[in-house]
mmCIF file of C-alpha atoms and ligand atoms in Angstrom:
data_model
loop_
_atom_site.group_PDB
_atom_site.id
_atom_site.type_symbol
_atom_site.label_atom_id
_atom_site.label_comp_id
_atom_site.label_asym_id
_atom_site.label_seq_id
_atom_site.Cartn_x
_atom_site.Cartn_y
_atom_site.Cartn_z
ATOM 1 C CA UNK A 1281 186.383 14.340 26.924
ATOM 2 C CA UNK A 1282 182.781 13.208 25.960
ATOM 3 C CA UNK A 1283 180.879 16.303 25.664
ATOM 4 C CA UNK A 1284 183.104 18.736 24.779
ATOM 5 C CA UNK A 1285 185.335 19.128 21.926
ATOM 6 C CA UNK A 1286 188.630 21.343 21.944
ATOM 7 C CA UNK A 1287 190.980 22.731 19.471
ATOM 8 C CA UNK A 1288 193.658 25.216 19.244
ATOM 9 C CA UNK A 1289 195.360 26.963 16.556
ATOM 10 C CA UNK A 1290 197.412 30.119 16.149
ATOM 11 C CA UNK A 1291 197.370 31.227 19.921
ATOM 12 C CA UNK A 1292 193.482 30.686 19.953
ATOM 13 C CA UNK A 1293 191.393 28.224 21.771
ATOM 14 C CA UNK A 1294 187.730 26.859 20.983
ATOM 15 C CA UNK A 1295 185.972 24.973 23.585
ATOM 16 C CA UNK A 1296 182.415 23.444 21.862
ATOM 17 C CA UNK A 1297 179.489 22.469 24.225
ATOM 18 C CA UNK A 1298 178.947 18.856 22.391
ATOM 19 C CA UNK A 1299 175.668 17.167 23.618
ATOM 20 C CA UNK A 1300 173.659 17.898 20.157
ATOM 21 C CA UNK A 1301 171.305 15.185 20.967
ATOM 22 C CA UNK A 1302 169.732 17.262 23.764
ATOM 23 C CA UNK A 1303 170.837 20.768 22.077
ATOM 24 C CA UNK A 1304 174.073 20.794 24.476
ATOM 25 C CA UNK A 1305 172.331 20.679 27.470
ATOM 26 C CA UNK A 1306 174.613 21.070 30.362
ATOM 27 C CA UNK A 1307 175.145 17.829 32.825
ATOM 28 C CA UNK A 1308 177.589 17.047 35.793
ATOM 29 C CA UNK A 1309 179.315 15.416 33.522
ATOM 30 C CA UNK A 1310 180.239 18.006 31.108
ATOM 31 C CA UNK A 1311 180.898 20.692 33.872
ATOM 32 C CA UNK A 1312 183.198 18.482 35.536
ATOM 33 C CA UNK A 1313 185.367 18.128 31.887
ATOM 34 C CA UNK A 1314 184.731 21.758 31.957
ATOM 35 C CA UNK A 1315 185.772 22.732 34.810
ATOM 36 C CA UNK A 1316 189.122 20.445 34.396
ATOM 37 C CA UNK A 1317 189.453 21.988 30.821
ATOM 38 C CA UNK A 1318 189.455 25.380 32.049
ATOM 39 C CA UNK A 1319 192.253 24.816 34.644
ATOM 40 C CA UNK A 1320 194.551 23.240 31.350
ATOM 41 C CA UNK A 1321 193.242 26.888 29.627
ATOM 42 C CA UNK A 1322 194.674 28.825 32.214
ATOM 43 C CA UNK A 1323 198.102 27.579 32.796
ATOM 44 C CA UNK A 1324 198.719 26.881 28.643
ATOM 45 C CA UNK A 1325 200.850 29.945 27.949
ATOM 46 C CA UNK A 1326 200.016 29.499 24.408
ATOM 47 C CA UNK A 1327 196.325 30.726 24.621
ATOM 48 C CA UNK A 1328 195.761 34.194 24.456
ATOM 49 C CA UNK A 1329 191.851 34.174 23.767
ATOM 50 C CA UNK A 1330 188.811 31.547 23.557
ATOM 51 C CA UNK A 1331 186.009 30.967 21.939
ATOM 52 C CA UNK A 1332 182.806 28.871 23.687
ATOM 53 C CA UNK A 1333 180.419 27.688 20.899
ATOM 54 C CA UNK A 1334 177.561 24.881 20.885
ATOM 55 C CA UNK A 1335 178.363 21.972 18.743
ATOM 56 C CA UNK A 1336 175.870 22.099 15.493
ATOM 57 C CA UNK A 1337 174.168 24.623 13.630
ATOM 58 C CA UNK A 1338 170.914 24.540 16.006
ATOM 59 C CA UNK A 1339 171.970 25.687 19.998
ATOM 60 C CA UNK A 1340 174.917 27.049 22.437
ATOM 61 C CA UNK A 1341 173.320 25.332 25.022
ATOM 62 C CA UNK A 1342 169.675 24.979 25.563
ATOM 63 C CA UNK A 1343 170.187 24.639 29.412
ATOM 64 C CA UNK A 1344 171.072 23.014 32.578
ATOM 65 C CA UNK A 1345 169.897 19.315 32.003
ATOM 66 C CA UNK A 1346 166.297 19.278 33.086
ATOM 67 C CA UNK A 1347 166.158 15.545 33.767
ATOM 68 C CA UNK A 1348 169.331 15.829 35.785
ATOM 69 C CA UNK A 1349 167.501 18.410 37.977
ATOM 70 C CA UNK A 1350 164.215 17.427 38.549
ATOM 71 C CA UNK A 1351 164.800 15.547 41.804
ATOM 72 C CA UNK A 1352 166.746 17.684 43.379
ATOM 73 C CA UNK A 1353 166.599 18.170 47.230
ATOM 74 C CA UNK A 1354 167.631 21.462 48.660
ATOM 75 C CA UNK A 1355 170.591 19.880 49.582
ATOM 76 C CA UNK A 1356 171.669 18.825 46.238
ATOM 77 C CA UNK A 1357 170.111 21.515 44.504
ATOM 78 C CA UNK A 1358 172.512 23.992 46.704
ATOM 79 C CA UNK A 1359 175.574 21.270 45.597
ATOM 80 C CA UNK A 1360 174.759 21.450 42.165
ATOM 81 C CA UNK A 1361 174.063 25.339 41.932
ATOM 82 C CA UNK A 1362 177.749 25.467 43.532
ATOM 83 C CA UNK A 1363 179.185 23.040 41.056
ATOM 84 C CA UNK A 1364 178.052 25.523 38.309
ATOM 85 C CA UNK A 1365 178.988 28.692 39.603
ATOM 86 C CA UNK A 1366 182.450 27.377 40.268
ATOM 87 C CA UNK A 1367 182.485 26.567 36.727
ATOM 88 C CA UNK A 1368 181.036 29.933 35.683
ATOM 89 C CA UNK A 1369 183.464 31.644 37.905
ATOM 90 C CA UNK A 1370 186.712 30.373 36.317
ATOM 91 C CA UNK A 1371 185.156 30.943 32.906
ATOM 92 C CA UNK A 1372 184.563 34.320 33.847
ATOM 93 C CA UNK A 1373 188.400 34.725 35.260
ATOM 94 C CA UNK A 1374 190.187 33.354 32.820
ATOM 95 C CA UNK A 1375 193.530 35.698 32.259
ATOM 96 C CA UNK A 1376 192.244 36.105 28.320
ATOM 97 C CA UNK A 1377 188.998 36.863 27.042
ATOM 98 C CA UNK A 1378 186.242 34.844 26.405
ATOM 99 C CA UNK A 1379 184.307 35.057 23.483
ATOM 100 C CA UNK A 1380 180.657 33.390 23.043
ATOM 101 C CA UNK A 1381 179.671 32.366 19.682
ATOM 102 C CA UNK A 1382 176.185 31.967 20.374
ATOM 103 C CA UNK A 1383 175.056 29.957 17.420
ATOM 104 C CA UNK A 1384 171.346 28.992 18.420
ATOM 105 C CA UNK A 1385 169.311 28.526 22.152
ATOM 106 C CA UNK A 1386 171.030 30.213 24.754
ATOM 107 C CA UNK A 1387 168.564 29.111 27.820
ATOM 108 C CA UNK A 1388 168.375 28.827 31.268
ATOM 109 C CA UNK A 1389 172.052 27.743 32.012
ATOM 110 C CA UNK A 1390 172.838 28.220 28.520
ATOM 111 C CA UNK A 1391 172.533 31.920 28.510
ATOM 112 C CA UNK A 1392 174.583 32.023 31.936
ATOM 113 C CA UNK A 1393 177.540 30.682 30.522
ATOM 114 C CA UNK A 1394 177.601 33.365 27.544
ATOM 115 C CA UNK A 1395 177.279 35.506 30.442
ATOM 116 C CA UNK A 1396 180.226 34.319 32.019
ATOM 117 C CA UNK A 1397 182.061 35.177 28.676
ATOM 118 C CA UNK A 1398 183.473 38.720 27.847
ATOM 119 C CA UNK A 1399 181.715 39.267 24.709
ATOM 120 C CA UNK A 1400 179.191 37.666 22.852
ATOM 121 C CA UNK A 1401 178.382 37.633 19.033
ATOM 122 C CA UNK A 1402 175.340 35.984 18.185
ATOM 123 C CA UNK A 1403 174.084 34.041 14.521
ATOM 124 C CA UNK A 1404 170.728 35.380 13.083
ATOM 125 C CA UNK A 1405 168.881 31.805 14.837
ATOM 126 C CA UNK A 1406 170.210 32.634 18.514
ATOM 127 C CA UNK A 1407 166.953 32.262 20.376
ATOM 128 C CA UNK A 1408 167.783 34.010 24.448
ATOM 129 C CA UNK A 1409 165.884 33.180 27.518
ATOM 130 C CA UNK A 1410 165.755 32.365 31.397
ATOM 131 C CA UNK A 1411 162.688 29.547 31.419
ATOM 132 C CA UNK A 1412 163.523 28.538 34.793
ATOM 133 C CA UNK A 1413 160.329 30.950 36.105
ATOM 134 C CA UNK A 1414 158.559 28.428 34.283
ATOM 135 C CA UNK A 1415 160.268 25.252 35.752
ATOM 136 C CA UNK A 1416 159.473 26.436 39.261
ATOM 137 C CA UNK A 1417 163.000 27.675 39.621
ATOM 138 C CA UNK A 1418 165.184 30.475 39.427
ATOM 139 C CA UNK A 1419 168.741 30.759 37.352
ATOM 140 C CA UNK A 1420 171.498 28.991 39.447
ATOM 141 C CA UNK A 1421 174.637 29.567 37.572
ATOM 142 C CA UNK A 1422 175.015 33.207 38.722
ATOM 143 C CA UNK A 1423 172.637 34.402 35.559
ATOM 144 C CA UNK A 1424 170.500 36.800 38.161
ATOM 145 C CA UNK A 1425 173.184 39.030 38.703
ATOM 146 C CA UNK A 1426 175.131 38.644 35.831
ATOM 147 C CA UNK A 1427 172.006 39.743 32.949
ATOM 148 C CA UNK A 1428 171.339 42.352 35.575
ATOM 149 C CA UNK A 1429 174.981 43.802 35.485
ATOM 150 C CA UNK A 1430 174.755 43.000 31.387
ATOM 151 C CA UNK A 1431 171.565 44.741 30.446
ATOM 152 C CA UNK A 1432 170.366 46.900 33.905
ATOM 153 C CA UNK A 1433 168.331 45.726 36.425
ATOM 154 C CA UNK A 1434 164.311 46.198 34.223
ATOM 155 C CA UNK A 1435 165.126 44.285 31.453
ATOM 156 C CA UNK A 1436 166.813 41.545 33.070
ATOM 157 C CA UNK A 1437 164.010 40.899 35.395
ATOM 158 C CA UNK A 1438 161.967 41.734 32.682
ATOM 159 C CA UNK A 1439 163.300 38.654 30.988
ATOM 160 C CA UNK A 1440 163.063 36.280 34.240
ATOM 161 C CA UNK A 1441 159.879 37.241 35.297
ATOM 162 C CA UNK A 1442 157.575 36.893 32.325
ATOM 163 C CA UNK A 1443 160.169 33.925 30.655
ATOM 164 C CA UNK A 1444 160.473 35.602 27.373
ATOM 165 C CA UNK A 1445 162.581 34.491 24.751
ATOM 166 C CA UNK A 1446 164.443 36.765 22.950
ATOM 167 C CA UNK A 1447 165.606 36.498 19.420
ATOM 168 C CA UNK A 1448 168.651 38.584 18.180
ATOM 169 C CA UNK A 1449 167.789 42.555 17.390
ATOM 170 C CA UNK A 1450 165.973 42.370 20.731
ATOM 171 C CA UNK A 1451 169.076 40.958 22.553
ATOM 172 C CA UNK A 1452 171.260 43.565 20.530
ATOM 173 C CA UNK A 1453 169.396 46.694 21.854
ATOM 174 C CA UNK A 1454 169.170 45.453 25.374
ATOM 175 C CA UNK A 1455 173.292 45.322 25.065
ATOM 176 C CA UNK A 1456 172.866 41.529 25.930
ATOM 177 C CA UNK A 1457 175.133 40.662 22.593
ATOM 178 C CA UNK A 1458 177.783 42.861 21.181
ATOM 179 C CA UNK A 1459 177.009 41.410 17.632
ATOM 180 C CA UNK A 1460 174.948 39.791 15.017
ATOM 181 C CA UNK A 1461 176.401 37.206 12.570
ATOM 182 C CA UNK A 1462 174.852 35.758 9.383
ATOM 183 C CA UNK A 1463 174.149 32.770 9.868
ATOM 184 C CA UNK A 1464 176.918 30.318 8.660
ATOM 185 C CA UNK A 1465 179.542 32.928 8.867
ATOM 186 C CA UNK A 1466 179.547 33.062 13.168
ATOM 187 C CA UNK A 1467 183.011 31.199 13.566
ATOM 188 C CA UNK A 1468 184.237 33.476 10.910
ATOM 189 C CA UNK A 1469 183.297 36.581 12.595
ATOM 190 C CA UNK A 1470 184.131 35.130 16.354
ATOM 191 C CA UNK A 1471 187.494 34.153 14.880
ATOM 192 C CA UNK A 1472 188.160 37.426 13.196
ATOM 193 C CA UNK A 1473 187.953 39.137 16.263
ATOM 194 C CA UNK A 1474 189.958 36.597 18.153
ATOM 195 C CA UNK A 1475 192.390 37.118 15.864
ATOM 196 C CA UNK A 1476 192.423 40.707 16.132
ATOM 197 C CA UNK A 1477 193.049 40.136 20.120
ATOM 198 C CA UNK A 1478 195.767 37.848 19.540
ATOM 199 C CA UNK A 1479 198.017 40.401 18.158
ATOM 200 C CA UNK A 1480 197.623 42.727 20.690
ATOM 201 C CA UNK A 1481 200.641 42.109 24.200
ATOM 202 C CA UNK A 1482 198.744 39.351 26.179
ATOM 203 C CA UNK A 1483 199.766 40.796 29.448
ATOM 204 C CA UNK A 1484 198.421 44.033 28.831
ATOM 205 C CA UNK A 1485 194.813 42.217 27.116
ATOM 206 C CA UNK A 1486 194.922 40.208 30.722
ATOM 207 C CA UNK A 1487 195.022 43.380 32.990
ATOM 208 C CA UNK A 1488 193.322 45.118 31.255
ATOM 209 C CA UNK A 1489 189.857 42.151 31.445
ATOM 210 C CA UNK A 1490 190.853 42.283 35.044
ATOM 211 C CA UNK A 1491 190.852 45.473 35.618
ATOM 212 C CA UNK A 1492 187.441 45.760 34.571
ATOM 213 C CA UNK A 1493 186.144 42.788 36.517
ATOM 214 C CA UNK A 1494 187.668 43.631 39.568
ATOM 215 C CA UNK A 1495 186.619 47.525 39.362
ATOM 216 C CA UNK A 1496 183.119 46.787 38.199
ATOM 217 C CA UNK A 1497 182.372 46.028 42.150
ATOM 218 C CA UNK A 1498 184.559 48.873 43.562
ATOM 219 C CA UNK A 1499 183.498 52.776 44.065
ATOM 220 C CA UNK A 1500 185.731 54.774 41.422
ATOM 221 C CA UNK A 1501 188.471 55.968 43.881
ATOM 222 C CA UNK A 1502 189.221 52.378 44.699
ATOM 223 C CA UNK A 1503 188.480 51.027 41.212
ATOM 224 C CA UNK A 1504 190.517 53.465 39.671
ATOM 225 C CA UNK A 1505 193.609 52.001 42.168
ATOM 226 C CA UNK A 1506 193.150 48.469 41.166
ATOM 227 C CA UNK A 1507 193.828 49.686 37.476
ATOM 228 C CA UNK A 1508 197.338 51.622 38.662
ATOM 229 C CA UNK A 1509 198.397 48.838 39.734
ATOM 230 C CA UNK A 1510 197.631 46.495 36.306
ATOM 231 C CA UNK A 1511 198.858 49.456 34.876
ATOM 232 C CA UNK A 1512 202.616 49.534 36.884
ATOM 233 C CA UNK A 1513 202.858 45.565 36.174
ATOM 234 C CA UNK A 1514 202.943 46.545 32.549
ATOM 235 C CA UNK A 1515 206.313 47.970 32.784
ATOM 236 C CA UNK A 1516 207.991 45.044 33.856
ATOM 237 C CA UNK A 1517 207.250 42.932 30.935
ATOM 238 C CA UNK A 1518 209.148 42.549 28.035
ATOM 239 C CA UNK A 1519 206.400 43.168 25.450
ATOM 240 C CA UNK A 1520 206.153 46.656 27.054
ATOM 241 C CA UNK A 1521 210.196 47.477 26.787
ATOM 242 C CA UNK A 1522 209.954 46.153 23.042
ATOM 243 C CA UNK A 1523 206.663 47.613 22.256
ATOM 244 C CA UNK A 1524 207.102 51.159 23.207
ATOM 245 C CA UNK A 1525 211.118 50.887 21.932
ATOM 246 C CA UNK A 1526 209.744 50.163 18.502
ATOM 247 C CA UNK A 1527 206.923 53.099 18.756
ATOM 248 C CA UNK A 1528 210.008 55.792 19.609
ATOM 249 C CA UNK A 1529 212.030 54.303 16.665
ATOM 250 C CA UNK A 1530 209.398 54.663 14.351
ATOM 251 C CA UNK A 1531 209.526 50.698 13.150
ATOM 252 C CA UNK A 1532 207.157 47.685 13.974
ATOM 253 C CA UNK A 1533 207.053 46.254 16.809
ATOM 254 C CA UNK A 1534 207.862 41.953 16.871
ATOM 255 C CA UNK A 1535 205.261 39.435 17.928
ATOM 256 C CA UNK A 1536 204.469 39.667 21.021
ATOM 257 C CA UNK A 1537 206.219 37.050 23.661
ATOM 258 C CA UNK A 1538 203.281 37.175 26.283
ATOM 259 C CA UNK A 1539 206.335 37.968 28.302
HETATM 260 N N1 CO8 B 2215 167.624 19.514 29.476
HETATM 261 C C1 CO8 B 2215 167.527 18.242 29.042
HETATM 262 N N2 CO8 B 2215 167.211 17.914 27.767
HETATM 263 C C2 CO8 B 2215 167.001 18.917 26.904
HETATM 264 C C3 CO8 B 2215 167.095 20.271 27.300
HETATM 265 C C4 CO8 B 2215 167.434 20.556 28.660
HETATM 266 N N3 CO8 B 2215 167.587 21.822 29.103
HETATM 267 N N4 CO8 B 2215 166.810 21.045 26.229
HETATM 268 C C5 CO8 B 2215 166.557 20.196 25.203
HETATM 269 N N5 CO8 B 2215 166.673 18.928 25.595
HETATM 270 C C6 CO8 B 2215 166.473 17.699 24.806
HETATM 271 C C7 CO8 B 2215 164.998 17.361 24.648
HETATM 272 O O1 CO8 B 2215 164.510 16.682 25.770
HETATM 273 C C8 CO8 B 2215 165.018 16.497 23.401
HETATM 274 O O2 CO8 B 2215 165.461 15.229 23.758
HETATM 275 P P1 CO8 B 2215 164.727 13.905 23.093
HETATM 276 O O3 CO8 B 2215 165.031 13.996 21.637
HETATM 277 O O4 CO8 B 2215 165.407 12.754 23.772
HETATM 278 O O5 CO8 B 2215 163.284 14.039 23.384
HETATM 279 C C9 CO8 B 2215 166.147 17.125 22.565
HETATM 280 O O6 CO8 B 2215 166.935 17.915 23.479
HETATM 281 C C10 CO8 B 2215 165.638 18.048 21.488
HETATM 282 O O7 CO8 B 2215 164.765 18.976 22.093
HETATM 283 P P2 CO8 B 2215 163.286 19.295 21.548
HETATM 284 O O8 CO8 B 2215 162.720 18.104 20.864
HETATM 285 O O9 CO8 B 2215 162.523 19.910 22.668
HETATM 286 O O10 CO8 B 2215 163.661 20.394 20.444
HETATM 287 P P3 CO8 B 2215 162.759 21.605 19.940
HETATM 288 O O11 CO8 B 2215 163.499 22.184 18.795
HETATM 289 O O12 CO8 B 2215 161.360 21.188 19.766
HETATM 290 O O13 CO8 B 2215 162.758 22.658 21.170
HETATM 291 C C11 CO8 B 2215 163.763 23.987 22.929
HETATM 292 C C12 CO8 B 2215 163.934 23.311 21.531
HETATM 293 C C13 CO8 B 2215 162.766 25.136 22.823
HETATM 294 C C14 CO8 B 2215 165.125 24.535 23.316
HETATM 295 C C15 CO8 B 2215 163.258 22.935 23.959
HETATM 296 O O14 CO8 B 2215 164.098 21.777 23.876
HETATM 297 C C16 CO8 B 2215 163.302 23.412 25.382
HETATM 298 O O15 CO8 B 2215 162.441 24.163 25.788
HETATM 299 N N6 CO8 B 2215 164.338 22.993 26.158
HETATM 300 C C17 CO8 B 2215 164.456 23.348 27.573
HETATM 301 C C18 CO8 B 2215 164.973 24.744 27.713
HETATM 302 C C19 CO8 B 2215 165.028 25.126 29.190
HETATM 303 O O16 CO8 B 2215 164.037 25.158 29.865
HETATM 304 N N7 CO8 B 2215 166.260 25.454 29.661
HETATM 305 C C20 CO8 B 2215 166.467 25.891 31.013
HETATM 306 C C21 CO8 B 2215 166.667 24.739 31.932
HETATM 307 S S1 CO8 B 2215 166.806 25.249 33.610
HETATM 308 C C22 CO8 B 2215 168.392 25.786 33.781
HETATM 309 O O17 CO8 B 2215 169.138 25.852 32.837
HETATM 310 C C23 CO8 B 2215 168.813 26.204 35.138
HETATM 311 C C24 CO8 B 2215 170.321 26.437 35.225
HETATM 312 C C25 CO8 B 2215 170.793 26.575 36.646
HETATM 313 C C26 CO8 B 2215 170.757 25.282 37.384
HETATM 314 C C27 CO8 B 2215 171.132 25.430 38.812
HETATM 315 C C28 CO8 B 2215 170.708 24.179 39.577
HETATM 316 C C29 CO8 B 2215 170.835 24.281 41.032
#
């Protein structure tokens, strides 16, 4: 891959956003290696959470490539928008959770892929934004109606409207990020939480991120249904049978087998 760099160690996966020269910009490129890294992600029984991160100490990604875009018909514009919400989509329904490391600019298309994540930790430099008001366009990868579900419907147009950036305390007490790293120490504190995932059963970490997804549409009686049946499929795995058997015998449970 040439703009994105991938590693995995100890049932944990880091994909990093690796354009520095243009602060990880996002191009067709990079979401098609994505987008074919994500499908390799999803069928690697091995990988029970990820991390997305921005290669250097300066951005995440600072944005759908603006030179890429600026010619744009409708046409293509609707193509391209559909590329990236593809993309966004598959990030978003991964079976394990996604963590953002959000370790500088998070802009425009770069703040709609944290978005995509499950939860993102920020470093002290994370700078937040949707310019695209200010480009003449709106957000295309899905980022109006995912900041609006993430932070309620004021602040999010709040944020589109007027093009404010955002630096982190103000992203933290919108609920936009879940937490503030030192700078320096983000990978630490992503991984540490990654880690803390990892040990829990992967099957029941899986249902449990798509139980919320899939509810987060649905009125309560129905929502509440789609968990019951997560729920059920617990029982038939074997990190349930061994789980609970070690609870009743008063001893520790094994690793779990994502099985
Ligand atoms: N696209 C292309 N190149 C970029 C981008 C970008 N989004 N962001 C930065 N770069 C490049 C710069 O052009 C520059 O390249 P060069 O060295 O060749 O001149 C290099 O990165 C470094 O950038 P700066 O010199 O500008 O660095 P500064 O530290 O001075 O500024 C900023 C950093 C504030 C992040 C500034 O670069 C900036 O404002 N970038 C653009 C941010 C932006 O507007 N992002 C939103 C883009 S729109 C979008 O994401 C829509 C997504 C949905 C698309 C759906 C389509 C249908």
């Amino acid at each position: 891959m040439q703009f994105i760099k991938y590693e995995k160690t100890e049932n944990i996966a880091t994909i990093a956003i690796s354009r520095e020269e243009a602060l990880n910009a996002l191009n067709i490129a990079m979401l098609g290696e994505l987008d074919e890294l994500l499908d390799e992600v999803q069928s690697d029984k091995d990988v029970y959470c990820v991390i997305v991160t921005g290669a250097g100490d300066k951005s995440f990604v600072a944005g759908a490539d603006v030179g890429e875009m600026k010619d744009l018909t409708q046409e293509k514009a609707k193509e391209f928008g559909a590329q990236g919400n593809m993309v966004m989509s598959k990030l978003e329904t991964l079976r394990m959770p996604v963590i953002a490391a959000i370790n500088g600019y998070a802009l425009g298309g770069g703040l709609e892929l944290a978005l995509a994540c499950d939860i993102r930790i920020a470093s002290q430099n994370a700078l937040f934004g949707f310019p695209e008001t200010g480009l003449g366009i709106t957000p295309g990868y899905g980022g109006t109606q995912r900041l609006a579900r993430t932070v309620g419907m004021s602040a999010a147009k709040r944020m589109m409207f007027a093009g404010e950036k955002i630096k982190v305390g103000e992203a933290i007490r919108i609920g936009l990020i879940d937490e503030i790293a030192a700078r320096g120490e983000l990978m630490e504190v992503a991984s540490g939480l990654a880690a803390k995932i990892v040990q829990q059963a992967p099957v029941a970490v899986a249902q449990c991120k798509r139980a919320v997804n899939e509810g987060a549409g649905l009125t309560i009686d129905k929502a509440v249904l789609v968990e019951t049946e997560l729920f059920a499929k617990c029982f038939d795995t074997l990190d349930q049978n061994n789980a609970m058997e070690a609870f009743v015998d008063k001893r520790k449970p094994g690793k779990f087998e994502n099985r």
